[in-house]
PDB file of C-alpha atoms and ligand atoms in Angstrom:
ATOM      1  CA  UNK W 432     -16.946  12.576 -11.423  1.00 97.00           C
ATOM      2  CA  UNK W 433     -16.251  16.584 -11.720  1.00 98.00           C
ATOM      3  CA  UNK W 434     -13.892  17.249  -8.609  1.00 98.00           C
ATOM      4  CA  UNK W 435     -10.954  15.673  -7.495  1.00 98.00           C
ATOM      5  CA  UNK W 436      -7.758  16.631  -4.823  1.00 98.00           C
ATOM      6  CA  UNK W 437      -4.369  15.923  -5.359  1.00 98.00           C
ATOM      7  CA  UNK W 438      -2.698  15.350  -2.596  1.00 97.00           C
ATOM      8  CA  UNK W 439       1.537  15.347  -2.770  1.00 95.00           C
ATOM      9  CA  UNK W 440       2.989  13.213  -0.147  1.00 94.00           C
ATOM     10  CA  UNK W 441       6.029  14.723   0.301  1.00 94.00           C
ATOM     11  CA  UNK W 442       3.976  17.762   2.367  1.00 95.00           C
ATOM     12  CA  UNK W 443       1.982  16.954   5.291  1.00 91.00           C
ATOM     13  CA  UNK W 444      -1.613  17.539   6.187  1.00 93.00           C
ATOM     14  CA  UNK W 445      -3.305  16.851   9.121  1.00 90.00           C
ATOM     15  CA  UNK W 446      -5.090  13.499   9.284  1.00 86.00           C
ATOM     16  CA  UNK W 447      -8.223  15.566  10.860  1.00 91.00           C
ATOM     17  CA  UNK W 448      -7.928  17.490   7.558  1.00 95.00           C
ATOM     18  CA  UNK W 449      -7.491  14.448   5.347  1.00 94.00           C
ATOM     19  CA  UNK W 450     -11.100  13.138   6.665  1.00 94.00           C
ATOM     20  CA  UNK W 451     -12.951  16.878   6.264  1.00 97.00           C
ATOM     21  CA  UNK W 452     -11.779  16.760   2.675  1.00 97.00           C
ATOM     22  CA  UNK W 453     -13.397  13.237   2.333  1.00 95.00           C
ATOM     23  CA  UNK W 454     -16.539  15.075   3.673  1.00 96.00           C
ATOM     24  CA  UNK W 455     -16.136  17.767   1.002  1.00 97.00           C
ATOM     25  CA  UNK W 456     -18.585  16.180  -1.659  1.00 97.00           C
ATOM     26  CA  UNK W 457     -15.213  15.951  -3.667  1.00 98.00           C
ATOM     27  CA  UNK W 458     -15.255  12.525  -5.716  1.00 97.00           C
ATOM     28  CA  UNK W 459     -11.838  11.584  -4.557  1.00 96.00           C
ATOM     29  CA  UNK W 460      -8.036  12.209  -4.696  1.00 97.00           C
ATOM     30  CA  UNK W 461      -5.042  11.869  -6.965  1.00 97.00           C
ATOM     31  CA  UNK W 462      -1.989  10.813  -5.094  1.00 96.00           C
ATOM     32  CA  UNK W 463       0.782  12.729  -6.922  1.00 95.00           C
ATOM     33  CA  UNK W 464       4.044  14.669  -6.913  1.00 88.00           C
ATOM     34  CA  UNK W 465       6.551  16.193  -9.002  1.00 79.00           C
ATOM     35  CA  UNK W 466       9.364  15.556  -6.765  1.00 82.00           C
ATOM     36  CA  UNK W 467      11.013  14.715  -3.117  1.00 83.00           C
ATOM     37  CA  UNK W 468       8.775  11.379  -3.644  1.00 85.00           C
ATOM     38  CA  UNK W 469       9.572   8.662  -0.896  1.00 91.00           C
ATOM     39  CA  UNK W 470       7.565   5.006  -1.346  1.00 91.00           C
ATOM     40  CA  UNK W 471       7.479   5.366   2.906  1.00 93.00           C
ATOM     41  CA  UNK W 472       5.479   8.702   2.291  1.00 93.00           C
ATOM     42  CA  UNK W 473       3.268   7.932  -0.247  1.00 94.00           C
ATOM     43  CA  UNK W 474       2.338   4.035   1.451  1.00 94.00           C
ATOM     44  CA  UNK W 475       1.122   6.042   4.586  1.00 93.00           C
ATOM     45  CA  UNK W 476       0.051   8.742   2.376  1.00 94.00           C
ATOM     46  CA  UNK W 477      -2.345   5.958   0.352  1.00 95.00           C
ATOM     47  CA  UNK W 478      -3.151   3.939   3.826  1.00 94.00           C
ATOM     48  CA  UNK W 479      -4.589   7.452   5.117  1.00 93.00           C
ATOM     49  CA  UNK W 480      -6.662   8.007   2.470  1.00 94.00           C
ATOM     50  CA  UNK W 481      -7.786   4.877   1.307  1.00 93.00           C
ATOM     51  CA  UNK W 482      -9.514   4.274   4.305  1.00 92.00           C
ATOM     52  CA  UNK W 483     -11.770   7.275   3.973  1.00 93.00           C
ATOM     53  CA  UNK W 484     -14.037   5.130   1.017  1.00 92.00           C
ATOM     54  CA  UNK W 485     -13.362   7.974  -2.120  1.00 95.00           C
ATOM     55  CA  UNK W 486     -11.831   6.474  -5.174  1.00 94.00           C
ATOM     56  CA  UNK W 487      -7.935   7.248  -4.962  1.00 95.00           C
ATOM     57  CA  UNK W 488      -5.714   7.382  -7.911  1.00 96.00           C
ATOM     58  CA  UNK W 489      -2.364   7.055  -7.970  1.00 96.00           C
ATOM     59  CA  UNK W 490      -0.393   8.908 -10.579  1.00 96.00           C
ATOM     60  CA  UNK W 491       2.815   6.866 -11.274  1.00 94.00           C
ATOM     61  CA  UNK W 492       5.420   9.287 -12.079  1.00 89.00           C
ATOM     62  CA  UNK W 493       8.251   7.748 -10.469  1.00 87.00           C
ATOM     63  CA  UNK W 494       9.415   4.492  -8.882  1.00 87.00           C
ATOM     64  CA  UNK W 495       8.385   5.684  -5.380  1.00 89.00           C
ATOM     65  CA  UNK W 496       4.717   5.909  -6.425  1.00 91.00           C
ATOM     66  CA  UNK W 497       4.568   2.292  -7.182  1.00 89.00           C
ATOM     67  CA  UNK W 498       2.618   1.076  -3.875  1.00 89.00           C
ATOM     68  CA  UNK W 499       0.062  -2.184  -4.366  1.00 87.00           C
ATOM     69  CA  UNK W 500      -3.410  -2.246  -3.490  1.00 84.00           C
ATOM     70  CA  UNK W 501      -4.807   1.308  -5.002  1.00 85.00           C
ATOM     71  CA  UNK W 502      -7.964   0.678  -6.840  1.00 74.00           C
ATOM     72  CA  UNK W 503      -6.761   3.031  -9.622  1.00 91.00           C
ATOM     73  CA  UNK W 504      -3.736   3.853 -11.289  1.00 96.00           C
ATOM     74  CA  UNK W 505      -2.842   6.620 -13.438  1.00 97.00           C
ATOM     75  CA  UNK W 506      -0.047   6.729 -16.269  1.00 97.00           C
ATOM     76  CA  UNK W 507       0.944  10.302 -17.577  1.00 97.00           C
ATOM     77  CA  UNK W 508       2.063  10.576 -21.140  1.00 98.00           C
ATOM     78  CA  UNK W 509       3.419  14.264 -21.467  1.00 98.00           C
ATOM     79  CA  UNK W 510       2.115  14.699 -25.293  1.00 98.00           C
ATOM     80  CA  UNK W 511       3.997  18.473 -25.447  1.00 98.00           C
ATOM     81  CA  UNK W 512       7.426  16.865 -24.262  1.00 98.00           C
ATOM     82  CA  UNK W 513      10.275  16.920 -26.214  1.00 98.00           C
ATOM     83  CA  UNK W 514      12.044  14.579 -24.462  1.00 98.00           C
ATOM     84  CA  UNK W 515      10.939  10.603 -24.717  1.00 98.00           C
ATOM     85  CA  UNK W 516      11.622   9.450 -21.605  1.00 97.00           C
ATOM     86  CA  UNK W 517       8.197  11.649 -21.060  1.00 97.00           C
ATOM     87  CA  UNK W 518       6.186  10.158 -23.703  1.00 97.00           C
ATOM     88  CA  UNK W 519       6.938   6.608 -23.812  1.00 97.00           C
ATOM     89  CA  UNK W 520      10.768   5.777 -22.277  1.00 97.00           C
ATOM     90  CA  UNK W 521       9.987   5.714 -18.885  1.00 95.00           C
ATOM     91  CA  UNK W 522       7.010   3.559 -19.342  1.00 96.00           C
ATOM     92  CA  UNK W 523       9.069   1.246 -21.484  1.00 96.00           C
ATOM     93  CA  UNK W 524      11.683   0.962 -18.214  1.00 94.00           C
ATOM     94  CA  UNK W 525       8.881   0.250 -15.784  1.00 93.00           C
ATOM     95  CA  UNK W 526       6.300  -2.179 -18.043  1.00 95.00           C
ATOM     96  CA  UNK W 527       9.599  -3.943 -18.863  1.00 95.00           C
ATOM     97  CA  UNK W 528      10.493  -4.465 -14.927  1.00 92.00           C
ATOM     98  CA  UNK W 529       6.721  -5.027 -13.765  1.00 89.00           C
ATOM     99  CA  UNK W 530       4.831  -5.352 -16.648  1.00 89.00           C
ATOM    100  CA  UNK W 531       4.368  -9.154 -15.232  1.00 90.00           C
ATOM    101  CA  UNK W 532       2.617  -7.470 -11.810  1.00 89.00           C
ATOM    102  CA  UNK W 533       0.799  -4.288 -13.240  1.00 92.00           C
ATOM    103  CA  UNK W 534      -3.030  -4.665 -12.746  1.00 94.00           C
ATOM    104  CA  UNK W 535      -4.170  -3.431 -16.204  1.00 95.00           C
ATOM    105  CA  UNK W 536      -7.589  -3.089 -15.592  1.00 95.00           C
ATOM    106  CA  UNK W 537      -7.064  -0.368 -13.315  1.00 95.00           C
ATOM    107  CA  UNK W 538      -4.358   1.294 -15.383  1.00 97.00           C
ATOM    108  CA  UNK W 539      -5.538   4.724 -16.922  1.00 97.00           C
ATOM    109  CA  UNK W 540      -3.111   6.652 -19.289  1.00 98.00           C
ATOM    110  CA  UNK W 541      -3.592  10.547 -18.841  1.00 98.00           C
ATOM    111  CA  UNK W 542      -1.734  12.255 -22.383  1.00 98.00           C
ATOM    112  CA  UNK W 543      -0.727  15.331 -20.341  1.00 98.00           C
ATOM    113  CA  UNK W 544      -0.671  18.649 -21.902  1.00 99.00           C
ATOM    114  CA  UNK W 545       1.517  21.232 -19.722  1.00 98.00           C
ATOM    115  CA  UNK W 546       0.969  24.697 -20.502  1.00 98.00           C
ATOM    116  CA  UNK W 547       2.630  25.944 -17.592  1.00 98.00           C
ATOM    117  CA  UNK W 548       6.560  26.759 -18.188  1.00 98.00           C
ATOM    118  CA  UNK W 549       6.921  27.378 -14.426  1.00 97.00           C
ATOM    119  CA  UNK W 550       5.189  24.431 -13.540  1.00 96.00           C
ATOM    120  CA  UNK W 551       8.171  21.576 -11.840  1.00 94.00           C
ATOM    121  CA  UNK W 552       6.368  18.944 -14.355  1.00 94.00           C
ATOM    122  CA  UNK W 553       7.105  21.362 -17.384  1.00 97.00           C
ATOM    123  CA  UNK W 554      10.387  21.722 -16.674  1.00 97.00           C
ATOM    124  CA  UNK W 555      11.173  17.758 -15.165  1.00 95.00           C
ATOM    125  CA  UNK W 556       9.347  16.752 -18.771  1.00 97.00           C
ATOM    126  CA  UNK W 557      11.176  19.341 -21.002  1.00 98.00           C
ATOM    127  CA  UNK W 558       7.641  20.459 -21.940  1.00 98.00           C
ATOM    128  CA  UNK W 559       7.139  22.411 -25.458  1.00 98.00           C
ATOM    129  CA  UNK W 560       4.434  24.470 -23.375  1.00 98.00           C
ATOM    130  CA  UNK W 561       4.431  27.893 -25.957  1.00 98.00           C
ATOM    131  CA  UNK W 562       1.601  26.403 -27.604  1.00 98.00           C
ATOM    132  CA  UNK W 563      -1.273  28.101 -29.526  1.00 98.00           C
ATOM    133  CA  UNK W 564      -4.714  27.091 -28.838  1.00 98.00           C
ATOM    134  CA  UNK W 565      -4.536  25.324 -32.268  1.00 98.00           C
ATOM    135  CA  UNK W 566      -1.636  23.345 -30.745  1.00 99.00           C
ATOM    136  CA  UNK W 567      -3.691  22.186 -28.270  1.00 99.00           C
ATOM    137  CA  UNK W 568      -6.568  21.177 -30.204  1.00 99.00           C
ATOM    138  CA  UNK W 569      -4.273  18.918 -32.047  1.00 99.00           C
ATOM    139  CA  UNK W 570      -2.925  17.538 -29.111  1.00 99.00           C
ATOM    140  CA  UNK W 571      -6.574  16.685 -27.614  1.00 99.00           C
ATOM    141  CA  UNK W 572      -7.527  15.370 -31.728  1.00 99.00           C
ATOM    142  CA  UNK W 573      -4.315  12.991 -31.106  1.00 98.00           C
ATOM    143  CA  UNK W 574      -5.571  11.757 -27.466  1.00 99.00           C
ATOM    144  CA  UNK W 575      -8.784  11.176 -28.911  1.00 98.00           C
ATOM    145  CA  UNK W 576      -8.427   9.724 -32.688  1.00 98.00           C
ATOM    146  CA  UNK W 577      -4.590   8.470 -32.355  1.00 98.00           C
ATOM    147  CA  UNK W 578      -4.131   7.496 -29.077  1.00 98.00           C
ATOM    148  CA  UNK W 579      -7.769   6.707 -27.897  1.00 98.00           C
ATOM    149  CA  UNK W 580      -6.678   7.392 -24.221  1.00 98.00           C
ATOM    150  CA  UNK W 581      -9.139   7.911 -21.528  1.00 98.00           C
ATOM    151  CA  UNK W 582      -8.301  11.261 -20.066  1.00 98.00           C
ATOM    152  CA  UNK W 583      -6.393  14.359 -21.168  1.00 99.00           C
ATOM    153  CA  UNK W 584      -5.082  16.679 -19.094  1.00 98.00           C
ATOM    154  CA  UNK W 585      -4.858  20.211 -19.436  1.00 99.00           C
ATOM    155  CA  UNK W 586      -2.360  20.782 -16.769  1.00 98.00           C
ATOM    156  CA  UNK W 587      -0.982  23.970 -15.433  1.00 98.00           C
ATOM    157  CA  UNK W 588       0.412  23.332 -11.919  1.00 97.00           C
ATOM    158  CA  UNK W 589       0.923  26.765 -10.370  1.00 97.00           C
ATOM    159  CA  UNK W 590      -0.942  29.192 -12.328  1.00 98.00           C
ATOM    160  CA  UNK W 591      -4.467  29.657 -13.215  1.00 98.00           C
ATOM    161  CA  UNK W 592      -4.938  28.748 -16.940  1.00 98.00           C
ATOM    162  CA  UNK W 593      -6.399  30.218 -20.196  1.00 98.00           C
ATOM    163  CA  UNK W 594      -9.659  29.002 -20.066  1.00 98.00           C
ATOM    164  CA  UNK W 595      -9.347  29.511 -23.997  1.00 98.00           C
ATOM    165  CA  UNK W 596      -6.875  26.784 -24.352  1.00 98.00           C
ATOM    166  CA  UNK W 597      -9.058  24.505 -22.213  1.00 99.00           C
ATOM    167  CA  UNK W 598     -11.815  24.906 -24.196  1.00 98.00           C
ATOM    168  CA  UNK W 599      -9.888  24.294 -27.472  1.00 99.00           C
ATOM    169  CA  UNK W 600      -9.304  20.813 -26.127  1.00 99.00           C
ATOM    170  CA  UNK W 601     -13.038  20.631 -25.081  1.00 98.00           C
ATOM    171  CA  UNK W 602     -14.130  21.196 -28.682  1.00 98.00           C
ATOM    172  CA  UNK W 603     -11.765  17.781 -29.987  1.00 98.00           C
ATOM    173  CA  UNK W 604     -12.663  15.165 -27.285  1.00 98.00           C
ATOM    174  CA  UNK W 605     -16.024  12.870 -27.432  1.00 98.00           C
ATOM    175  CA  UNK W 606     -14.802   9.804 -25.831  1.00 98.00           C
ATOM    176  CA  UNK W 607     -12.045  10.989 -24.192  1.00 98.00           C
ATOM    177  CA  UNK W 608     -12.551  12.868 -20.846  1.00 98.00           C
ATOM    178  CA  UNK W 609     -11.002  16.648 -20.199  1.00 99.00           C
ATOM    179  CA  UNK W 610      -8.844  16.983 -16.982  1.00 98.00           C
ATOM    180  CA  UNK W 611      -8.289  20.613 -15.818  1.00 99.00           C
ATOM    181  CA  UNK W 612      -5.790  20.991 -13.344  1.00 98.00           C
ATOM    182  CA  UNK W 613      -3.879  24.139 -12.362  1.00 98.00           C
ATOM    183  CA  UNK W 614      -4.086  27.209 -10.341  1.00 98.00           C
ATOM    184  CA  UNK W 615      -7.165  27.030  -9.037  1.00 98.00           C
ATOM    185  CA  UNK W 616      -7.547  28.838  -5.702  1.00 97.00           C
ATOM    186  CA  UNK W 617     -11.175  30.121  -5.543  1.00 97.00           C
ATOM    187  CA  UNK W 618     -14.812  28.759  -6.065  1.00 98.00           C
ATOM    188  CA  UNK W 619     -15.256  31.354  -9.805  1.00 98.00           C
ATOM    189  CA  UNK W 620     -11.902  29.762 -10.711  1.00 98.00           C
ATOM    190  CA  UNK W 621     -12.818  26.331  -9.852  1.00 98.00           C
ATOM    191  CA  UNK W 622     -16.773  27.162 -11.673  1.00 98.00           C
ATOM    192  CA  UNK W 623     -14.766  28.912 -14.858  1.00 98.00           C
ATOM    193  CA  UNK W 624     -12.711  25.226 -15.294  1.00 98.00           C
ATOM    194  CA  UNK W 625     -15.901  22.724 -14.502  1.00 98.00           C
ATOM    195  CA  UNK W 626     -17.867  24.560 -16.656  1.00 98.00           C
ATOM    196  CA  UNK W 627     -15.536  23.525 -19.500  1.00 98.00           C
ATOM    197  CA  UNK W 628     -13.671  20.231 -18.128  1.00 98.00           C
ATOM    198  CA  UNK W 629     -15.187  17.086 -17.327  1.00 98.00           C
ATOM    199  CA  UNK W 630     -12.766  17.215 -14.078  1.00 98.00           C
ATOM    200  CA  UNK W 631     -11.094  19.677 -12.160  1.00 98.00           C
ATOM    201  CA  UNK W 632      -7.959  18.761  -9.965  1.00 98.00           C
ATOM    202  CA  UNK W 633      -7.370  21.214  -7.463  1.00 98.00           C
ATOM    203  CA  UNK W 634      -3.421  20.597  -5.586  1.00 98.00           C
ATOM    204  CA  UNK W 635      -1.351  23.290  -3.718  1.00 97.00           C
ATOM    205  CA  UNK W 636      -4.251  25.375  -2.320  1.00 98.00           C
ATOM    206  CA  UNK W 637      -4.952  22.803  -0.264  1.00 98.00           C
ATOM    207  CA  UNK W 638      -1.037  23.103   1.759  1.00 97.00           C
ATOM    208  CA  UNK W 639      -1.561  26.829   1.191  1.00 97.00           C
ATOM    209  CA  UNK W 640      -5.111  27.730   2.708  1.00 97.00           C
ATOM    210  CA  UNK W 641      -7.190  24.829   3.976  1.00 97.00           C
ATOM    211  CA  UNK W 642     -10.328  25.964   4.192  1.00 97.00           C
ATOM    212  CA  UNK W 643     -10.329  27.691   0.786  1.00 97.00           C
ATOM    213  CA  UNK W 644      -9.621  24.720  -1.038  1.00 98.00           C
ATOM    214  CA  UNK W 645     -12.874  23.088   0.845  1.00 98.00           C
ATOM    215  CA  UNK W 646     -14.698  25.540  -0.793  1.00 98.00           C
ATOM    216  CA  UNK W 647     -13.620  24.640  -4.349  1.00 98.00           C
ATOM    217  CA  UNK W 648     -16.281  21.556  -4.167  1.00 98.00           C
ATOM    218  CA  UNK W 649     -19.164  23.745  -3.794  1.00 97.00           C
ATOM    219  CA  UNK W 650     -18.109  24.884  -7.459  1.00 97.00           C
ATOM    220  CA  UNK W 651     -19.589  21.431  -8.933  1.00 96.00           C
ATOM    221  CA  UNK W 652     -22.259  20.673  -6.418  1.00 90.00           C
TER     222      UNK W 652
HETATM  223  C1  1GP J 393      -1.340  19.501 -10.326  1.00 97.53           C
HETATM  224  O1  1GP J 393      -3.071  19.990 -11.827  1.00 97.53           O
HETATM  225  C2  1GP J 393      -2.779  19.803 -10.485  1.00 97.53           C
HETATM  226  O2  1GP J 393      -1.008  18.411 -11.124  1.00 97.53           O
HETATM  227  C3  1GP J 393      -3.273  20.900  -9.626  1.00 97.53           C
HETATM  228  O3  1GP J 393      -2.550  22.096  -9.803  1.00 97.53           O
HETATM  229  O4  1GP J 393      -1.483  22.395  -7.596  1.00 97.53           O
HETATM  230  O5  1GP J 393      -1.830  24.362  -9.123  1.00 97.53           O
HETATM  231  O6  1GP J 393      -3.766  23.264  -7.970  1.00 97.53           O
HETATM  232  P1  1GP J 393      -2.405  23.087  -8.551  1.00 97.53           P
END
Protein backbone atom coordinates (compact mmCIF):
# COMPACT_ATOMS: atom_id res chain seq x y z
CA UNK A 1 0.00 0.00 0.00
CA UNK A 2 1.79 3.53 -0.99
CA UNK A 3 -1.33 5.83 -1.83
CA UNK A 4 -4.29 6.52 -0.07
CA UNK A 5 -7.34 9.52 -0.21
CA UNK A 6 -8.88 10.99 2.57
CA UNK A 7 -12.00 11.86 2.03
CA UNK A 8 -13.88 14.44 4.82
CA UNK A 9 -17.52 13.94 4.87
CA UNK A 10 -18.58 17.03 5.88
CA UNK A 11 -17.70 18.37 1.99
CA UNK A 12 -19.31 16.83 -0.88
CA UNK A 13 -18.00 15.17 -3.98
CA UNK A 14 -19.70 13.91 -6.71
CA UNK A 15 -20.56 10.21 -6.58
CA UNK A 16 -19.27 10.07 -10.44
CA UNK A 17 -16.05 11.40 -8.85
CA UNK A 18 -16.05 9.06 -5.88
CA UNK A 19 -15.94 5.96 -8.50
CA UNK A 20 -12.99 7.70 -10.92
CA UNK A 21 -10.94 7.95 -7.76
CA UNK A 22 -11.58 4.16 -7.12
CA UNK A 23 -10.22 3.81 -10.74
CA UNK A 24 -7.15 5.88 -9.81
CA UNK A 25 -4.77 2.85 -8.95
CA UNK A 26 -4.98 4.53 -5.40
CA UNK A 27 -5.06 1.61 -2.68
CA UNK A 28 -7.99 3.09 -0.91
CA UNK A 29 -9.39 5.90 1.33
CA UNK A 30 -9.29 7.23 4.85
CA UNK A 31 -12.62 8.48 5.97
CA UNK A 32 -11.67 11.48 8.15
CA UNK A 33 -12.31 15.00 9.42
CA UNK A 34 -11.22 17.51 11.76
CA UNK A 35 -14.52 18.98 12.32
CA UNK A 36 -18.41 19.72 11.29
CA UNK A 37 -18.53 15.68 11.58
CA UNK A 38 -22.24 14.34 11.37
CA UNK A 39 -22.68 10.20 11.88
CA UNK A 40 -25.63 10.88 8.87
CA UNK A 41 -22.65 12.20 6.66
CA UNK A 42 -20.08 9.97 7.25
CA UNK A 43 -22.74 6.53 7.12
CA UNK A 44 -23.54 7.69 3.47
CA UNK A 45 -20.12 8.91 3.16
CA UNK A 46 -18.80 5.04 4.11
CA UNK A 47 -21.95 3.34 2.13
CA UNK A 48 -20.56 5.34 -1.06
CA UNK A 49 -17.35 4.22 -0.84
CA UNK A 50 -17.44 0.96 0.49
CA UNK A 51 -19.13 -0.25 -2.34
CA UNK A 52 -16.40 0.67 -4.76
CA UNK A 53 -14.14 -2.71 -3.37
CA UNK A 54 -10.79 -0.41 -2.02
CA UNK A 55 -9.95 -0.97 1.57
CA UNK A 56 -11.59 2.05 3.58
CA UNK A 57 -10.39 3.21 6.87
CA UNK A 58 -12.09 5.00 9.16
CA UNK A 59 -10.21 7.38 11.38
CA UNK A 60 -12.18 7.68 14.69
CA UNK A 61 -11.67 11.09 15.89
CA UNK A 62 -14.93 11.80 17.23
CA UNK A 63 -18.21 10.13 18.24
CA UNK A 64 -19.75 10.81 14.79
CA UNK A 65 -17.13 8.62 13.07
CA UNK A 66 -18.21 5.62 14.95
CA UNK A 67 -20.32 3.82 12.02
CA UNK A 68 -20.29 -0.35 12.06
CA UNK A 69 -19.32 -2.44 9.31
CA UNK A 70 -15.85 -0.68 7.99
CA UNK A 71 -13.29 -3.30 7.46
CA UNK A 72 -10.68 -1.02 9.11
CA UNK A 73 -10.49 1.30 11.79
CA UNK A 74 -8.01 3.79 12.65
CA UNK A 75 -7.18 5.29 16.24
CA UNK A 76 -4.98 8.55 16.28
CA UNK A 77 -2.74 9.07 19.24
CA UNK A 78 -1.39 12.75 18.81
CA UNK A 79 2.27 11.89 20.34
CA UNK A 80 3.28 15.98 20.10
CA UNK A 81 0.01 16.95 22.13
CA UNK A 82 0.14 18.53 25.20
CA UNK A 83 -3.11 17.98 26.11
CA UNK A 84 -4.28 14.16 27.19
CA UNK A 85 -7.46 14.01 26.03
CA UNK A 86 -5.20 13.69 22.62
CA UNK A 87 -2.99 11.00 23.70
CA UNK A 88 -4.94 8.68 25.69
CA UNK A 89 -8.29 10.54 27.43
CA UNK A 90 -10.47 10.37 24.72
CA UNK A 91 -9.74 6.81 24.01
CA UNK A 92 -10.22 6.04 27.67
CA UNK A 93 -14.02 7.77 27.27
CA UNK A 94 -14.83 5.75 24.18
CA UNK A 95 -13.08 2.03 25.03
CA UNK A 96 -14.87 2.59 28.37
CA UNK A 97 -18.47 3.15 26.55
CA UNK A 98 -17.81 0.51 23.63
CA UNK A 99 -14.92 -1.21 24.47
CA UNK A 100 -17.55 -4.31 24.78
CA UNK A 101 -18.47 -3.71 20.73
CA UNK A 102 -15.04 -2.49 19.24
CA UNK A 103 -13.77 -5.08 16.65
CA UNK A 104 -10.08 -5.18 17.72
CA UNK A 105 -8.75 -6.95 15.01
CA UNK A 106 -9.40 -4.26 12.74
CA UNK A 107 -8.36 -1.52 15.14
CA UNK A 108 -5.04 0.28 14.02
CA UNK A 109 -3.52 3.02 16.34
CA UNK A 110 -1.78 5.82 14.16
CA UNK A 111 0.78 7.92 16.98
CA UNK A 112 0.24 11.16 15.02
CA UNK A 113 2.94 13.63 14.74
CA UNK A 114 1.51 17.22 13.63
CA UNK A 115 3.99 19.51 12.40
CA UNK A 116 1.63 21.82 11.02
CA UNK A 117 0.59 24.80 13.56
CA UNK A 118 -2.08 25.91 11.05
CA UNK A 119 -3.31 22.64 10.57
CA UNK A 120 -7.34 22.42 12.48
CA UNK A 121 -5.86 18.98 14.07
CA UNK A 122 -2.81 21.00 15.56
CA UNK A 123 -4.73 23.38 17.02
CA UNK A 124 -8.10 20.92 18.12
CA UNK A 125 -5.03 18.63 19.76
CA UNK A 126 -3.01 21.54 21.34
CA UNK A 127 -0.11 20.14 19.28
CA UNK A 128 3.66 20.98 20.50
CA UNK A 129 4.37 21.16 16.58
CA UNK A 130 7.91 23.56 16.89
CA UNK A 131 9.77 20.48 16.80
CA UNK A 132 13.36 19.84 15.57
CA UNK A 133 14.00 17.01 13.35
CA UNK A 134 15.63 15.37 16.45
CA UNK A 135 12.19 15.76 18.07
CA UNK A 136 10.78 13.86 15.61
CA UNK A 137 13.10 11.10 15.48
CA UNK A 138 12.31 10.54 19.06
CA UNK A 139 8.84 10.61 18.53
CA UNK A 140 9.05 7.86 15.59
CA UNK A 141 11.94 5.81 18.24
CA UNK A 142 8.83 5.98 20.82
CA UNK A 143 6.14 4.63 18.12
CA UNK A 144 8.46 2.05 17.28
CA UNK A 145 10.40 0.73 20.59
CA UNK A 146 7.75 2.15 23.30
CA UNK A 147 4.63 2.01 21.82
CA UNK A 148 5.11 -0.71 19.06
CA UNK A 149 2.18 0.89 17.05
CA UNK A 150 1.60 0.07 13.50
CA UNK A 151 1.70 3.36 11.70
CA UNK A 152 3.08 6.84 12.38
CA UNK A 153 2.02 9.68 10.90
CA UNK A 154 3.83 12.54 9.83
CA UNK A 155 0.94 14.80 9.41
CA UNK A 156 0.80 18.29 8.11
CA UNK A 157 -2.77 19.02 6.92
CA UNK A 158 -2.54 22.18 4.83
CA UNK A 159 0.95 22.73 3.96
CA UNK A 160 3.50 20.83 2.14
CA UNK A 161 6.06 19.43 4.67
CA UNK A 162 9.86 19.34 5.31
CA UNK A 163 10.74 16.40 3.65
CA UNK A 164 13.75 16.57 6.24
CA UNK A 165 11.55 15.92 9.15
CA UNK A 166 9.92 13.02 7.28
CA UNK A 167 12.89 11.43 6.68
CA UNK A 168 14.12 11.79 10.32
CA UNK A 169 11.20 9.57 11.21
CA UNK A 170 12.10 7.24 8.23
CA UNK A 171 15.56 6.63 9.69
CA UNK A 172 13.79 5.27 13.43
CA UNK A 173 10.98 2.97 12.14
CA UNK A 174 11.59 -0.91 11.05
CA UNK A 175 8.37 -2.39 12.00
CA UNK A 176 6.41 0.41 12.18
CA UNK A 177 5.05 1.92 8.89
CA UNK A 178 5.63 5.90 7.90
CA UNK A 179 2.37 7.83 7.00
CA UNK A 180 2.96 11.13 5.11
CA UNK A 181 0.12 13.23 4.90
CA UNK A 182 -0.02 16.97 4.18
CA UNK A 183 0.03 19.46 1.47
CA UNK A 184 0.43 17.56 -1.26
CA UNK A 185 -1.01 19.10 -4.44
CA UNK A 186 1.20 17.89 -7.36
CA UNK A 187 2.67 14.54 -8.76
CA UNK A 188 6.88 15.90 -7.62
CA UNK A 189 5.21 16.61 -4.26
CA UNK A 190 3.39 13.46 -4.01
CA UNK A 191 7.00 11.49 -5.64
CA UNK A 192 9.25 13.75 -2.98
CA UNK A 193 6.85 12.08 0.10
CA UNK A 194 6.59 8.25 -1.42
CA UNK A 195 9.99 8.25 -1.98
CA UNK A 196 10.51 8.57 1.79
CA UNK A 197 7.05 7.28 3.40
CA UNK A 198 5.68 3.98 3.19
CA UNK A 199 2.19 5.91 2.51
CA UNK A 200 1.13 9.07 1.30
CA UNK A 201 -2.42 10.51 2.20
CA UNK A 202 -3.39 13.06 -0.08
CA UNK A 203 -6.95 15.20 1.43
CA UNK A 204 -8.04 18.78 0.41
CA UNK A 205 -6.72 18.77 -3.19
CA UNK A 206 -9.13 16.55 -3.95
CA UNK A 207 -12.35 19.40 -2.94
CA UNK A 208 -9.92 21.94 -4.41
CA UNK A 209 -8.93 20.62 -8.02
CA UNK A 210 -10.26 17.21 -8.99
CA UNK A 211 -8.40 16.20 -11.57
CA UNK A 212 -5.05 17.19 -10.02
CA UNK A 213 -5.44 15.10 -7.17
CA UNK A 214 -6.07 12.03 -9.80
CA UNK A 215 -2.83 12.65 -10.87
CA UNK A 216 -1.12 12.23 -7.47
CA UNK A 217 -1.45 8.20 -8.02
CA UNK A 218 0.67 8.19 -10.97
CA UNK A 219 3.43 9.34 -8.34
CA UNK A 220 3.59 5.57 -6.90
CA UNK A 221 2.63 3.60 -9.95
C1 LIG B 1 -4.93 15.11 6.32
O1 LIG B 1 -2.77 14.27 6.02
C2 LIG B 1 -3.99 14.45 5.39
O2 LIG B 1 -5.01 14.38 7.50
C3 LIG B 1 -3.88 15.10 4.07
O3 LIG B 1 -3.52 16.46 4.16
O4 LIG B 1 -5.52 17.58 3.25
O5 LIG B 1 -3.30 18.74 3.24
O6 LIG B 1 -3.75 16.82 1.70
P1 LIG B 1 -4.05 17.45 3.02
Amino acid sequence: MKHLFKLDPAKQLPNLAVQRLAQSGTDGFIIGGSDGLEMGAVQDLFRTVASLGLPVFIEVSDEAMIVPGASDYLSPMVLNSTDVTWLIGAHHEIVKQYGSFIPWPHVQTEGYCILNPEAKAAQLAKANTDLSADDVAAYASIAENMLRLPIFYVEYSGTFGDSRMVQAARDELVNTKLWYGGGIRTVAQAREMSEIADVIVVGNILYEDFEQALETVSAVR
